[in-house]
C-alpha atoms as an extended CHARMM CRD file, in Angstrom:
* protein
*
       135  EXT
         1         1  UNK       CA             27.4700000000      -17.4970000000      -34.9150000000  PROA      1               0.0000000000
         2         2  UNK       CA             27.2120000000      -13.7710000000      -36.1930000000  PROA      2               0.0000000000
         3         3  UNK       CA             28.2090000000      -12.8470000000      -39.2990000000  PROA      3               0.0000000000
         4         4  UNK       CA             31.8140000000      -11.9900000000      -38.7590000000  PROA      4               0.0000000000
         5         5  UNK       CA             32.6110000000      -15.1990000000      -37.0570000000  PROA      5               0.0000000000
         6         6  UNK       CA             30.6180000000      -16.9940000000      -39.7520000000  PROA      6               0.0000000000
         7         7  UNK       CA             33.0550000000      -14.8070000000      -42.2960000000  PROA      7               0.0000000000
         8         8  UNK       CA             36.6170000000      -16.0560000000      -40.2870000000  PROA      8               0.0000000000
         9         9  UNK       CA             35.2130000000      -19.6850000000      -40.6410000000  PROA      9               0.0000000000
        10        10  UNK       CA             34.7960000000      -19.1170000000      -44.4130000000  PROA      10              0.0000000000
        11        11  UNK       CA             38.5370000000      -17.1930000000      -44.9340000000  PROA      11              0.0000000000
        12        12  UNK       CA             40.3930000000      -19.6850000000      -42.6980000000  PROA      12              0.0000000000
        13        13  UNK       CA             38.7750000000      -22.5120000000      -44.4810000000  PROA      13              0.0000000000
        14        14  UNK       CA             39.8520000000      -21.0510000000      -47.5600000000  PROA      14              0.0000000000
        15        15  UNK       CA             43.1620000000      -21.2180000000      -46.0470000000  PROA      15              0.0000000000
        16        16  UNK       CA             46.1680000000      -19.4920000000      -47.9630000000  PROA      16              0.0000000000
        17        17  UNK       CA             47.5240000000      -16.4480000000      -47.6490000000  PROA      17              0.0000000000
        18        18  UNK       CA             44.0940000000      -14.9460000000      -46.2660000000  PROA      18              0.0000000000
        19        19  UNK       CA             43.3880000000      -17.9400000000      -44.3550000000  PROA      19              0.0000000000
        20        20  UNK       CA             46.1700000000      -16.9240000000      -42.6300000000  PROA      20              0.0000000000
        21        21  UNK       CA             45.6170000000      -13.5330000000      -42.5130000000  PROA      21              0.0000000000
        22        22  UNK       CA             42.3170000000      -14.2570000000      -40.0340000000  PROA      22              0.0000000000
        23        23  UNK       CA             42.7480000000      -12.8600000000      -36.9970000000  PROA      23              0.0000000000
        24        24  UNK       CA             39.3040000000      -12.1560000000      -35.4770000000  PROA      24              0.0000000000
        25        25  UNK       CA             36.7950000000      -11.4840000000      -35.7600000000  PROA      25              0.0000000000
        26        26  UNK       CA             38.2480000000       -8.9240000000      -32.9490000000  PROA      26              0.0000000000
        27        27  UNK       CA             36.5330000000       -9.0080000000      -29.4430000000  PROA      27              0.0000000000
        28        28  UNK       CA             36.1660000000       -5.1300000000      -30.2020000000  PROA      28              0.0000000000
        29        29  UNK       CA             34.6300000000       -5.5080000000      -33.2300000000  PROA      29              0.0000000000
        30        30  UNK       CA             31.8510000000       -7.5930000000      -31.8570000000  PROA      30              0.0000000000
        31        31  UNK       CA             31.2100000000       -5.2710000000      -29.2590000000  PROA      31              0.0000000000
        32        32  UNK       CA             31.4700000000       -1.9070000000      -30.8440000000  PROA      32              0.0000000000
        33        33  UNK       CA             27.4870000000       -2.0800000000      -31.8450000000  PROA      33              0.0000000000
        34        34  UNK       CA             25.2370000000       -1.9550000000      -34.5960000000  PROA      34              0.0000000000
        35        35  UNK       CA             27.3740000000       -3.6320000000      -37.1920000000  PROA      35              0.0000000000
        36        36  UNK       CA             26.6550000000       -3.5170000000      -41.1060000000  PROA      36              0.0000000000
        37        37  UNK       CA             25.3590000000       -6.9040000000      -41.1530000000  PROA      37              0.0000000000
        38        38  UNK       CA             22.7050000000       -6.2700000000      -39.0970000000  PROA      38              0.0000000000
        39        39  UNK       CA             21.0800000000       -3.6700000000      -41.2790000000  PROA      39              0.0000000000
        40        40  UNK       CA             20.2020000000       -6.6160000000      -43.5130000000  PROA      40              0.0000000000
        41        41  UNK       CA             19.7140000000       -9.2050000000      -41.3970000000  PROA      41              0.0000000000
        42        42  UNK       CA             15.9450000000       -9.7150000000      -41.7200000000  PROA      42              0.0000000000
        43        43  UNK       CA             17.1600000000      -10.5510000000      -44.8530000000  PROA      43              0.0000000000
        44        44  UNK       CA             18.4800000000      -13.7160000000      -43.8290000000  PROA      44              0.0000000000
        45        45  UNK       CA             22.1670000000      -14.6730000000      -42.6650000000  PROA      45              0.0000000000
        46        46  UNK       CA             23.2530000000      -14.9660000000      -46.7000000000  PROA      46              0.0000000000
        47        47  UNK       CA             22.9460000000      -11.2060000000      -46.5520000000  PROA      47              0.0000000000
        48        48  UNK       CA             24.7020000000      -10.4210000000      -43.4230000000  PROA      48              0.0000000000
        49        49  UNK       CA             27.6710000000      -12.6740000000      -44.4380000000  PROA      49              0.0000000000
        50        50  UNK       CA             27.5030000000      -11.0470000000      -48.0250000000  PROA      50              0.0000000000
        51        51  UNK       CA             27.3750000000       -6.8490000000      -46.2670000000  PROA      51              0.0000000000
        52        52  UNK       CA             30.1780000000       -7.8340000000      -43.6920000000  PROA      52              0.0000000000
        53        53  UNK       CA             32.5520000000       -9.3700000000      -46.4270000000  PROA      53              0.0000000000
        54        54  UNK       CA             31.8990000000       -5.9390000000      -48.2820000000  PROA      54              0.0000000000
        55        55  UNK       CA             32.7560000000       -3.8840000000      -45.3950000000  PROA      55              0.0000000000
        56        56  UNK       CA             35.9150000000       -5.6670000000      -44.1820000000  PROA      56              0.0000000000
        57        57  UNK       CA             36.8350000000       -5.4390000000      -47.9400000000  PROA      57              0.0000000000
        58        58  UNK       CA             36.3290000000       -1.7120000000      -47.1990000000  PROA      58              0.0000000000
        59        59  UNK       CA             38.3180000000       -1.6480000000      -43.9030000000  PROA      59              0.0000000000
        60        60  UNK       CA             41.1790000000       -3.5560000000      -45.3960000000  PROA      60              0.0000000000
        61        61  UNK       CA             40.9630000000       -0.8180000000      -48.1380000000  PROA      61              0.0000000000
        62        62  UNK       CA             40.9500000000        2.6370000000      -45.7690000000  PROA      62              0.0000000000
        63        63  UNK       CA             41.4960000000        1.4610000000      -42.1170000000  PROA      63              0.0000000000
        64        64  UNK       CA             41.8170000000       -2.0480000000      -40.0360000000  PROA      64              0.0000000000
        65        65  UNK       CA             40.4270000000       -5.5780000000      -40.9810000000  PROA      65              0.0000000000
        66        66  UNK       CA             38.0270000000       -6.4290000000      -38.5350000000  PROA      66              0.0000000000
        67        67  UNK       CA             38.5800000000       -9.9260000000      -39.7710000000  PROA      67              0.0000000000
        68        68  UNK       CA             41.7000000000      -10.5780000000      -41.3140000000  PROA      68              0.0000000000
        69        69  UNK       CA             45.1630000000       -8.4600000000      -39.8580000000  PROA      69              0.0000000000
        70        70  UNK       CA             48.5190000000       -8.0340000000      -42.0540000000  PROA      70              0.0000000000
        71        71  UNK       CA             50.8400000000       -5.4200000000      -41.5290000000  PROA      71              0.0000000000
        72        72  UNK       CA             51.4200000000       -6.2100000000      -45.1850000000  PROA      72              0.0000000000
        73        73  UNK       CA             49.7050000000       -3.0210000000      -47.6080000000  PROA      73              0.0000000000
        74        74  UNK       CA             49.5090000000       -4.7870000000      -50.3880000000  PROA      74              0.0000000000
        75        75  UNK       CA             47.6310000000       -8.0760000000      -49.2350000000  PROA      75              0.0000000000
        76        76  UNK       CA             45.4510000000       -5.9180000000      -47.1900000000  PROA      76              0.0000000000
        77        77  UNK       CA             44.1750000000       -3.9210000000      -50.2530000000  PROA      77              0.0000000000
        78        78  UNK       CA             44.2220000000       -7.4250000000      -52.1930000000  PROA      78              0.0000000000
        79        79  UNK       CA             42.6100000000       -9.3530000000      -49.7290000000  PROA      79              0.0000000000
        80        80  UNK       CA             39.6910000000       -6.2200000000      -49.6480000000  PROA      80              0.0000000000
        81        81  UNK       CA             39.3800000000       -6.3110000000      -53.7380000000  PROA      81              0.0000000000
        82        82  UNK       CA             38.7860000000       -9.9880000000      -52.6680000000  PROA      82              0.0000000000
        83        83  UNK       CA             36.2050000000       -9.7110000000      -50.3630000000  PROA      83              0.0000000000
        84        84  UNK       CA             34.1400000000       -7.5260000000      -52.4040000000  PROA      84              0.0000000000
        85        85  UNK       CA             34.3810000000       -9.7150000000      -55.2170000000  PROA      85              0.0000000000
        86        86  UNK       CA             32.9650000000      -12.3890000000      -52.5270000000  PROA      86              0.0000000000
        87        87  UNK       CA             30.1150000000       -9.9620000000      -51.1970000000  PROA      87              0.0000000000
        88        88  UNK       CA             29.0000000000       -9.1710000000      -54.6560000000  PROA      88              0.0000000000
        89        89  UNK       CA             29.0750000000      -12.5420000000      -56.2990000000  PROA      89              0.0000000000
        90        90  UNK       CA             26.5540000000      -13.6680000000      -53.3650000000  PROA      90              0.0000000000
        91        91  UNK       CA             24.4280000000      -11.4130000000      -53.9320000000  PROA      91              0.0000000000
        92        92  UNK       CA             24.3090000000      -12.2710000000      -57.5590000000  PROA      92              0.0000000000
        93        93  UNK       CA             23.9670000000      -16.0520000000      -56.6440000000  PROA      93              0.0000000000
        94        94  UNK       CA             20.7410000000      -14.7220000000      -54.6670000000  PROA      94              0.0000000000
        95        95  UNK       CA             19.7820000000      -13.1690000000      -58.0070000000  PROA      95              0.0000000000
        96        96  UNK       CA             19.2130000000       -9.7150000000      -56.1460000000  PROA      96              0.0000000000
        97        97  UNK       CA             20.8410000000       -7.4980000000      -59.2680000000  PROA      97              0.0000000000
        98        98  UNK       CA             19.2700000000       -4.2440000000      -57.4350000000  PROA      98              0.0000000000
        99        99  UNK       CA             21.5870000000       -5.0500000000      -54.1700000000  PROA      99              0.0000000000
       100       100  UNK       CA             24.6590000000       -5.7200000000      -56.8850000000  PROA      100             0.0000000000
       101       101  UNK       CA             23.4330000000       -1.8790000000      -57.6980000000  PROA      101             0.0000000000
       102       102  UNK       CA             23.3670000000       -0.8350000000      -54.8430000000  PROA      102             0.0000000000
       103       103  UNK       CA             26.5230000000       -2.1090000000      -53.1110000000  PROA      103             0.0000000000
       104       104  UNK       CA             28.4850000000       -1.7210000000      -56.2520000000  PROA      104             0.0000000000
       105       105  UNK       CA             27.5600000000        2.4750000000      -55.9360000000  PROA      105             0.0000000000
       106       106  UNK       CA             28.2750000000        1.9280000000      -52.2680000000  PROA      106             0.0000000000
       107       107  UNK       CA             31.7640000000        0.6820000000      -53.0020000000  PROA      107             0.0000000000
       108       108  UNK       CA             32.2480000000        3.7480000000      -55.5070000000  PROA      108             0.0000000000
       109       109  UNK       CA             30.9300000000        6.3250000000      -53.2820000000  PROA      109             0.0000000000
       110       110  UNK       CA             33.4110000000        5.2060000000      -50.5220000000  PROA      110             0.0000000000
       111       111  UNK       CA             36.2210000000        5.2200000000      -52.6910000000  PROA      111             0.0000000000
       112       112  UNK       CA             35.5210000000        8.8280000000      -54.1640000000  PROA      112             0.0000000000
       113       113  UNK       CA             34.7700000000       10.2520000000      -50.5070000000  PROA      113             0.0000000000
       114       114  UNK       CA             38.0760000000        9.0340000000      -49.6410000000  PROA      114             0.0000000000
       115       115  UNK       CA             39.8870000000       10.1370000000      -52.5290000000  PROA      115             0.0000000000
       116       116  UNK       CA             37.9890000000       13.1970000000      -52.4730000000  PROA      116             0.0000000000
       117       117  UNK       CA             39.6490000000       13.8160000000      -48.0020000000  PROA      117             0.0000000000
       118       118  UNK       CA             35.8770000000       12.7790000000      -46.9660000000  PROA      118             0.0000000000
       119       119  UNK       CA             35.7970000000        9.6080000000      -44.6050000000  PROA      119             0.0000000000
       120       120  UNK       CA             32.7170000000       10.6660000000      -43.1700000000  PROA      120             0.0000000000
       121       121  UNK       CA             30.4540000000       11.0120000000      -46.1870000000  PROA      121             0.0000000000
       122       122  UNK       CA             31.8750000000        7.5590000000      -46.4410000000  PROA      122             0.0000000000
       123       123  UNK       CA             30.5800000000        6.2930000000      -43.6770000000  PROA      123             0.0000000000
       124       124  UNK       CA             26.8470000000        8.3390000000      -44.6270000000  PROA      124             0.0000000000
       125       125  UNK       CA             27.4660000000        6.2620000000      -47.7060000000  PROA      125             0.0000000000
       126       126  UNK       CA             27.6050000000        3.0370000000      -45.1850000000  PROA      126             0.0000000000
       127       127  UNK       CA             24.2770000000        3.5900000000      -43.9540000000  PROA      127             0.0000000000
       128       128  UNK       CA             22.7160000000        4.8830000000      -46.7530000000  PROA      128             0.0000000000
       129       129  UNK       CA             23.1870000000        2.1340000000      -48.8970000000  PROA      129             0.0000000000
       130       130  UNK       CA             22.9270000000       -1.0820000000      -45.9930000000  PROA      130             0.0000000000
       131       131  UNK       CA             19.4820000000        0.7860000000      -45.5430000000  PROA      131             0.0000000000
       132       132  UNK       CA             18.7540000000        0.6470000000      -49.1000000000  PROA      132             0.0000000000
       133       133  UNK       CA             20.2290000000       -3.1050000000      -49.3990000000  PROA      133             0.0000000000
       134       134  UNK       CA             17.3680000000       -3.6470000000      -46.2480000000  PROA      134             0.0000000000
       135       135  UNK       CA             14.6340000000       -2.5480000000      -47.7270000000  PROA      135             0.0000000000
């Protein structure tokens, strides 16, 4: 199971209004590549799980859920507040307070280089910091 699917399982066991909001993870999204999650993955699985919750919180914050799907803006941009509350409150279970560091900047960075008309430097961000998180 990779990290995404692993992710769905958690949401729709959840259940409520994100458990219903899982639709994927998308065959395209499994297929597009290199995803976040596997940056960290030598890591262990904890860490995958924790990166890809972070970066469909991002999607459902600037783009498409890989994950979840609501045509609804408001649930999307709750439901990604909610998954980086998830990824960063694993990562504090593992006790890694350097990864809280650096996925909390991560989080920031995005949000200014979108703010700021910069999706790309966003997505530098992305690598940047799942690289740092891997080390």
């Amino acid at each position: 199971m990779t990290a995404l699917e692993a992710l769905a399982a958690r949401l729709r066991a959840e259940g409520g209004l994100l458990g219903d909001a899982v639709a994927g993870p998308a065959a395209d999204a499994l297929s597009e590549g290199a995803s976040p999650g596997e940056a960290v993955a030598a890591r262990g699985s904890e860490y995958s799980l924790l990166v890809e919750a972070v970066r469909e919180g991002y999607l459902l914050h600037y783009a498409q859920g890989r994950v979840l799907r609501t045509p609804d803006p408001d649930l999307a941009l709750l439901a990604g507040d909610r998954l980086y509350a998830l990824g960063l409150d694993r990562l504090a279970d593992l006790g890694d307070l350097d990864g809280v560091a650096v996925l909390a900047d991560l989080i920031s960075e995005c949000a200014r280089a979108h703010a700021e008309g910069d999706p790309a430097r966003a997505q530098r961000a992305w690598s940047d910091g799942t690289a740092r998180l891997a080390g």
